[in-house]
Amino acid sequence: MLKIGLIGCGRIATKKHTEALIQNKELFDVVAVCDIVKEKASNCAEIFEERLGKRPEVETDFRKLLKREDIDAVAIATDSGSHYEIAVEALNNGKHVLVEKPMALSTKHADEMIKLSKEKNLKLEVCFQNRFNPPIQELRKKIEGKDFGKVHYGVATIRWNRNEDYYKQASWRGTWEKDGGALMNQCTHNIDLLQWMLGGEIEEVYGVIKNFNHPYIEAEDFGGAIIKFKDGKIGMIEGTTTIYPKNLHEKLAIFGEKGTVVIGGLAVNKIEEWRFEGEEGHPFMSLPDPDTVYGSGHVPLYRDFYESIVNDRKPYISGEDGKKAVEIVLAIYKSALEGKPVKFPFEFSTYEIKEKKYEI
């Protein structure tokens, strides 16, 4: 059993990380939980006590938690802007790291995290839990089995709503320093799925971003992009938090010479189109949509994190994997703000947007 600490006890931690750890109680011993707001950490500890009969210790300083010798690994579920700092500190203290998306807000920081995890021989996994969605796994099998023939292009569409109350729940939301906008926060999961299915090296990205009706945040509430891959495939992204009056859907569509798949629903959890030779439809098309946009992928994600550590293998969603979606979003930002396509490789960060006082 691995001894783990949970850093960050806000919305995603109490909704999904606690449940995933409870569902994997035979794999993890939750030793401590940490949040700068003690009440949040205490509430999180109560969830574990009620469900598992054991109360983790409560910390308010993540550095103190990371110094503990009775902790093997940590899960980081803080604001996006602090992921890099906490992950680096954790790795330097000999802890394996599971970090929420996005892993960092800078291409350079993502590279540093990856390099450090390798130097320390520690696991670094990123929370792109939608890769474990059953329909997504079915699509992945078709990609790996070459059933599409030549894949032509893919489209990621995220049409959600986030209102002022959402952004006021936490002061970091929608800021360049700690979050980014709709693309980096809400859309990064589907951007990850798009690049994962299309694969290959990216040649360039052309993007646009706008803030249509969220004047109280710094970052974008809409983003669109075209991704050119070196092998000829094309990726397209449309992501927004402006949909009236509530979340509409999230879709991933992959089109090839011998196959068409569209996965939609509230959060890419429902097969809508499944067309291959001899296959018109899929049994999963009759499955109900999950209750929330988060789905249930955190449970297998934590299991994979555990197995990667005890079996000393690469995590299913490694640091290198986690960087790719961050890189695409940052390329969209850079392209939109500079008014030209961004060639890969490049370096950029949301901090640069703040420093140079770009306007969107």
GROMACS .gro file of C-alpha atoms in nm:
model
  360
    1MET     CA    1   0.000   0.000   0.000
    2LEU     CA    2   0.133   0.343  -0.096
    3LYS     CA    3   0.120   0.628   0.150
    4ILE     CA    4  -0.011   0.939  -0.020
    5GLY     CA    5  -0.076   1.303   0.056
    6LEU     CA    6  -0.341   1.518  -0.115
    7ILE     CA    7  -0.242   1.881  -0.176
    8GLY     CA    8  -0.532   2.110  -0.260
    9CYS     CA    9  -0.876   2.042  -0.116
   10GLY     CA   10  -1.103   2.250  -0.335
   11ARG     CA   11  -1.370   2.161  -0.589
   12ILE     CA   12  -1.200   1.889  -0.794
   13ALA     CA   13  -1.037   1.732  -0.489
   14THR     CA   14  -1.360   1.687  -0.295
   15LYS     CA   15  -1.560   1.588  -0.603
   16LYS     CA   16  -1.320   1.340  -0.761
   17HIS     CA   17  -0.983   1.286  -0.592
   18THR     CA   18  -1.131   1.184  -0.259
   19GLU     CA   19  -1.370   0.940  -0.428
   20ALA     CA   20  -1.092   0.791  -0.641
   21LEU     CA   21  -0.874   0.734  -0.335
   22ILE     CA   22  -1.166   0.583  -0.144
   23GLN     CA   23  -1.246   0.351  -0.437
   24ASN     CA   24  -0.878   0.248  -0.439
   25LYS     CA   25  -0.853   0.209  -0.063
   26GLU     CA   26  -0.665  -0.120  -0.096
   27LEU     CA   27  -0.388   0.061  -0.286
   28PHE     CA   28  -0.350   0.393  -0.102
   29ASP     CA   29  -0.322   0.502   0.258
   30VAL     CA   30  -0.414   0.872   0.275
   31VAL     CA   31  -0.172   1.002   0.537
   32ALA     CA   32  -0.233   1.378   0.512
   33VAL     CA   33  -0.433   1.641   0.328
   34CYS     CA   34  -0.327   2.000   0.273
   35ASP     CA   35  -0.483   2.332   0.179
   36ILE     CA   36  -0.389   2.692   0.259
   37VAL     CA   37  -0.747   2.726   0.386
   38LYS     CA   38  -0.753   2.500   0.690
   39GLU     CA   39  -1.132   2.458   0.680
   40LYS     CA   40  -1.110   2.306   0.331
   41ALA     CA   41  -0.841   2.062   0.440
   42SER     CA   42  -1.046   1.968   0.748
   43ASN     CA   43  -1.357   1.910   0.537
   44CYS     CA   44  -1.156   1.687   0.308
   45ALA     CA   45  -1.017   1.492   0.604
   46GLU     CA   46  -1.374   1.440   0.730
   47ILE     CA   47  -1.473   1.280   0.399
   48PHE     CA   48  -1.198   1.020   0.439
   49GLU     CA   49  -1.281   0.967   0.806
   50GLU     CA   50  -1.650   0.910   0.733
   51ARG     CA   51  -1.587   0.672   0.443
   52LEU     CA   52  -1.271   0.491   0.554
   53GLY     CA   53  -1.279   0.521   0.933
   54LYS     CA   54  -0.940   0.694   0.942
   55ARG     CA   55  -0.876   1.068   0.954
   56PRO     CA   56  -0.573   1.197   0.764
   57GLU     CA   57  -0.363   1.464   0.931
   58VAL     CA   58  -0.442   1.821   0.825
   59GLU     CA   59  -0.171   2.054   0.696
   60THR     CA   60  -0.182   2.411   0.563
   61ASP     CA   61   0.178   2.425   0.437
   62PHE     CA   62   0.253   2.192   0.146
   63ARG     CA   63   0.627   2.214   0.217
   64LYS     CA   64   0.571   2.066   0.561
   65LEU     CA   65   0.372   1.781   0.409
   66LEU     CA   66   0.644   1.714   0.153
   67LYS     CA   67   0.910   1.684   0.423
   68ARG     CA   68   0.727   1.392   0.582
   69GLU     CA   69   0.909   1.063   0.547
   70ASP     CA   70   0.586   0.862   0.583
   71ILE     CA   71   0.456   0.980   0.243
   72ASP     CA   72   0.556   0.807  -0.083
   73ALA     CA   73   0.352   1.008  -0.330
   74VAL     CA   74   0.136   1.317  -0.361
   75ALA     CA   75  -0.163   1.422  -0.566
   76ILE     CA   76  -0.166   1.793  -0.656
   77ALA     CA   77  -0.511   1.946  -0.702
   78THR     CA   78  -0.436   2.314  -0.640
   79ASP     CA   79  -0.483   2.612  -0.871
   80SER     CA   80  -0.310   2.561  -1.206
   81GLY     CA   81  -0.052   2.830  -1.145
   82SER     CA   82   0.098   2.646  -0.848
   83HIS     CA   83   0.125   2.300  -1.006
   84TYR     CA   84   0.483   2.355  -1.123
   85GLU     CA   85   0.617   2.487  -0.793
   86ILE     CA   86   0.458   2.215  -0.582
   87ALA     CA   87   0.549   1.934  -0.825
   88VAL     CA   88   0.915   2.040  -0.836
   89GLU     CA   89   0.927   2.063  -0.458
   90ALA     CA   90   0.764   1.720  -0.431
   91LEU     CA   91   1.007   1.557  -0.674
   92ASN     CA   92   1.302   1.715  -0.496
   93ASN     CA   93   1.170   1.559  -0.175
   94GLY     CA   94   1.155   1.214  -0.333
   95LYS     CA   95   0.778   1.194  -0.386
   96HIS     CA   96   0.603   1.047  -0.689
   97VAL     CA   97   0.361   1.303  -0.837
   98LEU     CA   98   0.010   1.288  -0.977
   99VAL     CA   99  -0.077   1.641  -1.090
  100GLU     CA  100  -0.404   1.788  -1.210
  101LYS     CA  101  -0.428   1.937  -1.555
  102PRO     CA  102  -0.272   2.152  -1.685
  103MET     CA  103   0.061   2.028  -1.547
  104ALA     CA  104   0.210   2.377  -1.590
  105LEU     CA  105   0.140   2.710  -1.758
  106SER     CA  106   0.476   2.724  -1.935
  107THR     CA  107   0.646   2.496  -2.188
  108LYS     CA  108   0.974   2.550  -2.003
  109HIS     CA  109   0.823   2.454  -1.667
  110ALA     CA  110   0.667   2.139  -1.814
  111ASP     CA  111   1.008   2.038  -1.951
  112GLU     CA  112   1.170   2.098  -1.613
  113MET     CA  113   0.914   1.878  -1.438
  114ILE     CA  114   0.970   1.597  -1.688
  115LYS     CA  115   1.348   1.622  -1.665
  116LEU     CA  116   1.347   1.626  -1.285
  117SER     CA  117   1.120   1.321  -1.259
  118LYS     CA  118   1.361   1.128  -1.480
  119GLU     CA  119   1.668   1.243  -1.289
  120LYS     CA  120   1.508   1.141  -0.958
  121ASN     CA  121   1.364   0.817  -1.104
  122LEU     CA  122   1.018   0.918  -0.983
  123LYS     CA  123   0.680   0.887  -1.155
  124LEU     CA  124   0.504   1.195  -1.290
  125GLU     CA  125   0.148   1.143  -1.411
  126VAL     CA  126  -0.104   1.402  -1.533
  127CYS     CA  127  -0.478   1.400  -1.465
  128PHE     CA  128  -0.622   1.361  -1.813
  129GLN     CA  129  -0.874   1.113  -1.678
  130ASN     CA  130  -1.099   1.129  -1.985
  131ARG     CA  131  -0.853   0.899  -2.160
  132PHE     CA  132  -1.009   0.626  -1.944
  133ASN     CA  133  -1.366   0.697  -2.061
  134PRO     CA  134  -1.498   0.365  -2.203
  135PRO     CA  135  -1.593   0.518  -2.542
  136ILE     CA  136  -1.253   0.685  -2.566
  137GLN     CA  137  -1.084   0.352  -2.495
  138GLU     CA  138  -1.290   0.193  -2.773
  139LEU     CA  139  -1.182   0.465  -3.014
  140ARG     CA  140  -0.821   0.420  -2.911
  141LYS     CA  141  -0.841   0.050  -3.000
  142LYS     CA  142  -0.955   0.145  -3.350
  143ILE     CA  143  -0.671   0.396  -3.385
  144GLU     CA  144  -0.409   0.145  -3.269
  145GLY     CA  145  -0.562  -0.130  -3.484
  146LYS     CA  146  -0.538   0.091  -3.796
  147ASP     CA  147  -0.910   0.042  -3.860
  148PHE     CA  148  -0.945   0.399  -3.989
  149GLY     CA  149  -0.692   0.337  -4.264
  150LYS     CA  150  -0.536   0.676  -4.315
  151VAL     CA  151  -0.664   0.924  -4.055
  152HIS     CA  152  -0.744   1.255  -4.225
  153TYR     CA  153  -0.848   1.496  -3.952
  154GLY     CA  154  -1.009   1.537  -3.613
  155VAL     CA  155  -1.225   1.798  -3.442
  156ALA     CA  156  -1.250   1.881  -3.071
  157THR     CA  157  -1.557   2.082  -2.976
  158ILE     CA  158  -1.625   2.207  -2.623
  159ARG     CA  159  -1.945   2.411  -2.585
  160TRP     CA  160  -1.990   2.485  -2.219
  161ASN     CA  161  -2.113   2.758  -1.987
  162ARG     CA  162  -1.928   2.918  -1.698
  163ASN     CA  163  -2.096   3.215  -1.532
  164GLU     CA  164  -1.973   3.489  -1.302
  165ASP     CA  165  -2.054   3.286  -0.991
  166TYR     CA  166  -1.816   3.014  -1.108
  167TYR     CA  167  -1.527   3.256  -1.150
  168LYS     CA  168  -1.597   3.424  -0.817
  169GLN     CA  169  -1.565   3.091  -0.634
  170ALA     CA  170  -1.186   3.125  -0.660
  171SER     CA  171  -0.989   3.442  -0.730
  172TRP     CA  172  -0.733   3.261  -0.948
  173ARG     CA  173  -0.983   3.153  -1.212
  174GLY     CA  174  -0.950   3.324  -1.546
  175THR     CA  175  -0.621   3.493  -1.459
  176TRP     CA  176  -0.310   3.462  -1.677
  177GLU     CA  177  -0.082   3.411  -1.378
  178LYS     CA  178  -0.269   3.119  -1.223
  179ASP     CA  179  -0.511   2.974  -1.476
  180GLY     CA  180  -0.553   3.088  -1.835
  181GLY     CA  181  -0.895   3.082  -1.991
  182ALA     CA  182  -1.142   2.839  -2.144
  183LEU     CA  183  -0.881   2.658  -2.354
  184MET     CA  184  -0.635   2.592  -2.073
  185ASN     CA  185  -0.893   2.508  -1.806
  186GLN     CA  186  -1.212   2.364  -1.952
  187CYS     CA  187  -1.094   2.253  -2.298
  188THR     CA  188  -0.754   2.101  -2.223
  189HIS     CA  189  -0.900   1.750  -2.171
  190ASN     CA  190  -1.046   1.732  -2.520
  191ILE     CA  191  -0.740   1.895  -2.673
  192ASP     CA  192  -0.538   1.616  -2.514
  193LEU     CA  193  -0.771   1.354  -2.662
  194LEU     CA  194  -0.752   1.513  -3.006
  195GLN     CA  195  -0.373   1.515  -3.020
  196TRP     CA  196  -0.358   1.165  -2.867
  197MET     CA  197  -0.579   1.020  -3.139
  198LEU     CA  198  -0.416   1.207  -3.426
  199GLY     CA  199  -0.062   1.146  -3.300
  200GLY     CA  200   0.254   1.252  -3.477
  201GLU     CA  201   0.461   1.565  -3.450
  202ILE     CA  202   0.299   1.906  -3.483
  203GLU     CA  203   0.431   2.139  -3.751
  204GLU     CA  204   0.238   2.456  -3.668
  205VAL     CA  205  -0.070   2.596  -3.496
  206TYR     CA  206  -0.286   2.891  -3.600
  207GLY     CA  207  -0.525   3.018  -3.335
  208VAL     CA  208  -0.771   3.289  -3.235
  209ILE     CA  209  -0.896   3.379  -2.889
  210LYS     CA  210  -1.166   3.618  -2.772
  211ASN     CA  211  -1.336   3.728  -2.455
  212PHE     CA  212  -1.697   3.765  -2.565
  213ASN     CA  213  -1.895   3.806  -2.242
  214HIS     CA  214  -1.674   3.752  -1.937
  215PRO     CA  215  -1.526   4.102  -1.883
  216TYR     CA  216  -1.442   4.019  -1.522
  217ILE     CA  217  -1.167   3.770  -1.621
  218GLU     CA  218  -0.833   3.840  -1.791
  219ALA     CA  219  -0.824   3.540  -2.022
  220GLU     CA  220  -1.033   3.408  -2.311
  221ASP     CA  221  -1.381   3.258  -2.301
  222PHE     CA  222  -1.352   3.141  -2.664
  223GLY     CA  223  -1.072   2.984  -2.863
  224GLY     CA  224  -1.041   2.830  -3.206
  225ALA     CA  225  -0.745   2.670  -3.383
  226ILE     CA  226  -0.614   2.468  -3.674
  227ILE     CA  227  -0.327   2.228  -3.603
  228LYS     CA  228  -0.107   2.105  -3.888
  229PHE     CA  229   0.075   1.779  -3.822
  230LYS     CA  230   0.396   1.693  -4.006
  231ASP     CA  231   0.240   1.374  -4.146
  232GLY     CA  232  -0.043   1.571  -4.311
  233LYS     CA  233  -0.324   1.526  -4.056
  234ILE     CA  234  -0.525   1.828  -3.946
  235GLY     CA  235  -0.674   1.901  -3.606
  236MET     CA  236  -0.942   2.162  -3.538
  237ILE     CA  237  -1.047   2.304  -3.202
  238GLU     CA  238  -1.349   2.506  -3.096
  239GLY     CA  239  -1.376   2.573  -2.725
  240THR     CA  240  -1.587   2.813  -2.525
  241THR     CA  241  -1.752   2.885  -2.191
  242THR     CA  242  -2.008   3.126  -2.341
  243ILE     CA  243  -2.290   2.885  -2.433
  244TYR     CA  244  -2.634   3.006  -2.322
  245PRO     CA  245  -2.781   2.916  -2.081
  246LYS     CA  246  -2.588   2.605  -1.967
  247ASN     CA  247  -2.340   2.340  -2.083
  248LEU     CA  248  -2.438   2.204  -2.425
  249HIS     CA  249  -2.191   1.925  -2.511
  250GLU     CA  250  -1.830   1.820  -2.567
  251LYS     CA  251  -1.743   1.623  -2.879
  252LEU     CA  252  -1.445   1.449  -3.031
  253ALA     CA  253  -1.475   1.351  -3.398
  254ILE     CA  254  -1.215   1.149  -3.591
  255PHE     CA  255  -1.243   1.102  -3.969
  256GLY     CA  256  -1.039   0.864  -4.183
  257GLU     CA  257  -1.052   0.687  -4.518
  258LYS     CA  258  -1.224   0.382  -4.367
  259GLY     CA  259  -1.382   0.509  -4.047
  260THR     CA  260  -1.591   0.781  -3.882
  261VAL     CA  261  -1.633   0.819  -3.507
  262VAL     CA  262  -1.805   1.093  -3.309
  263ILE     CA  263  -1.803   1.078  -2.929
  264GLY     CA  264  -2.012   1.338  -2.752
  265GLY     CA  265  -2.250   1.379  -2.464
  266LEU     CA  266  -2.179   1.616  -2.181
  267ALA     CA  267  -1.809   1.530  -2.168
  268VAL     CA  268  -1.700   1.285  -2.443
  269ASN     CA  269  -1.862   0.989  -2.271
  270LYS     CA  270  -2.121   0.883  -2.528
  271ILE     CA  271  -2.066   0.732  -2.875
  272GLU     CA  272  -2.285   0.917  -3.127
  273GLU     CA  273  -2.146   0.788  -3.457
  274TRP     CA  274  -1.949   0.467  -3.516
  275ARG     CA  275  -1.900   0.374  -3.880
  276PHE     CA  276  -1.655   0.116  -4.009
  277GLU     CA  277  -1.692  -0.148  -4.276
  278GLY     CA  278  -1.926  -0.409  -4.131
  279GLU     CA  279  -1.989  -0.193  -3.822
  280GLU     CA  280  -2.277   0.051  -3.814
  281GLY     CA  281  -2.303   0.142  -3.451
  282HIS     CA  282  -2.155   0.030  -3.119
  283PRO     CA  283  -2.306  -0.125  -2.802
  284PHE     CA  284  -2.188   0.175  -2.598
  285MET     CA  285  -2.424   0.403  -2.792
  286SER     CA  286  -2.701   0.296  -2.556
  287LEU     CA  287  -2.509   0.385  -2.238
  288PRO     CA  288  -2.640   0.684  -2.038
  289ASP     CA  289  -2.433   1.002  -2.007
  290PRO     CA  290  -2.253   1.046  -1.670
  291ASP     CA  291  -2.399   1.289  -1.419
  292THR     CA  292  -2.113   1.541  -1.438
  293VAL     CA  293  -1.850   1.661  -1.684
  294TYR     CA  294  -1.581   1.495  -1.473
  295GLY     CA  295  -1.688   1.141  -1.561
  296SER     CA  296  -1.541   0.850  -1.363
  297GLY     CA  297  -1.188   0.839  -1.498
  298HIS     CA  298  -1.010   0.941  -1.179
  299VAL     CA  299  -1.060   0.594  -1.031
  300PRO     CA  300  -0.864   0.406  -1.303
  301LEU     CA  301  -0.621   0.699  -1.321
  302TYR     CA  302  -0.522   0.649  -0.956
  303ARG     CA  303  -0.496   0.275  -1.014
  304ASP     CA  304  -0.259   0.335  -1.303
  305PHE     CA  305  -0.053   0.576  -1.092
  306TYR     CA  306  -0.018   0.308  -0.825
  307GLU     CA  307   0.076   0.037  -1.075
  308SER     CA  308   0.332   0.257  -1.249
  309ILE     CA  309   0.508   0.304  -0.915
  310VAL     CA  310   0.499  -0.053  -0.781
  311ASN     CA  311   0.580  -0.205  -1.122
  312ASP     CA  312   0.830   0.069  -1.212
  313ARG     CA  313   0.676   0.138  -1.553
  314LYS     CA  314   0.579   0.448  -1.745
  315PRO     CA  315   0.246   0.598  -1.636
  316TYR     CA  316  -0.040   0.576  -1.888
  317ILE     CA  317  -0.043   0.959  -1.899
  318SER     CA  318   0.319   1.060  -1.845
  319GLY     CA  319   0.466   1.406  -1.808
  320GLU     CA  320   0.560   1.398  -2.176
  321ASP     CA  321   0.195   1.321  -2.258
  322GLY     CA  322   0.070   1.594  -2.027
  323LYS     CA  323   0.292   1.856  -2.188
  324LYS     CA  324   0.141   1.811  -2.535
  325ALA     CA  325  -0.199   1.965  -2.454
  326VAL     CA  326  -0.033   2.251  -2.263
  327GLU     CA  327   0.192   2.313  -2.562
  328ILE     CA  328  -0.102   2.328  -2.803
  329VAL     CA  329  -0.294   2.575  -2.586
  330LEU     CA  330   0.013   2.795  -2.542
  331ALA     CA  331   0.069   2.784  -2.919
  332ILE     CA  332  -0.290   2.901  -2.972
  333TYR     CA  333  -0.236   3.187  -2.728
  334LYS     CA  334   0.092   3.288  -2.889
  335SER     CA  335  -0.052   3.266  -3.239
  336ALA     CA  336  -0.363   3.465  -3.153
  337LEU     CA  337  -0.174   3.739  -2.972
  338GLU     CA  338   0.097   3.772  -3.236
  339GLY     CA  339  -0.137   3.728  -3.534
  340LYS     CA  340   0.056   3.452  -3.710
  341PRO     CA  341   0.100   3.073  -3.705
  342VAL     CA  342   0.335   2.930  -3.444
  343LYS     CA  343   0.599   2.687  -3.566
  344PHE     CA  344   0.706   2.401  -3.338
  345PRO     CA  345   0.917   2.380  -3.126
  346PHE     CA  346   0.874   2.705  -2.931
  347GLU     CA  347   0.872   2.843  -2.575
  348PHE     CA  348   0.586   3.042  -2.427
  349SER     CA  349   0.390   3.085  -2.104
  350THR     CA  350   0.080   3.255  -1.973
  351TYR     CA  351   0.312   3.461  -1.753
  352GLU     CA  352   0.450   3.617  -2.071
  353ILE     CA  353   0.100   3.728  -2.166
  354LYS     CA  354   0.070   3.900  -1.831
  355GLU     CA  355   0.413   4.062  -1.853
  356LYS     CA  356   0.373   4.195  -2.206
  357LYS     CA  357   0.018   4.316  -2.139
  358TYR     CA  358  -0.128   4.158  -2.450
  359GLU     CA  359  -0.492   4.247  -2.518
  360ILE     CA  360  -0.747   3.998  -2.648
   0.00000   0.00000   0.00000
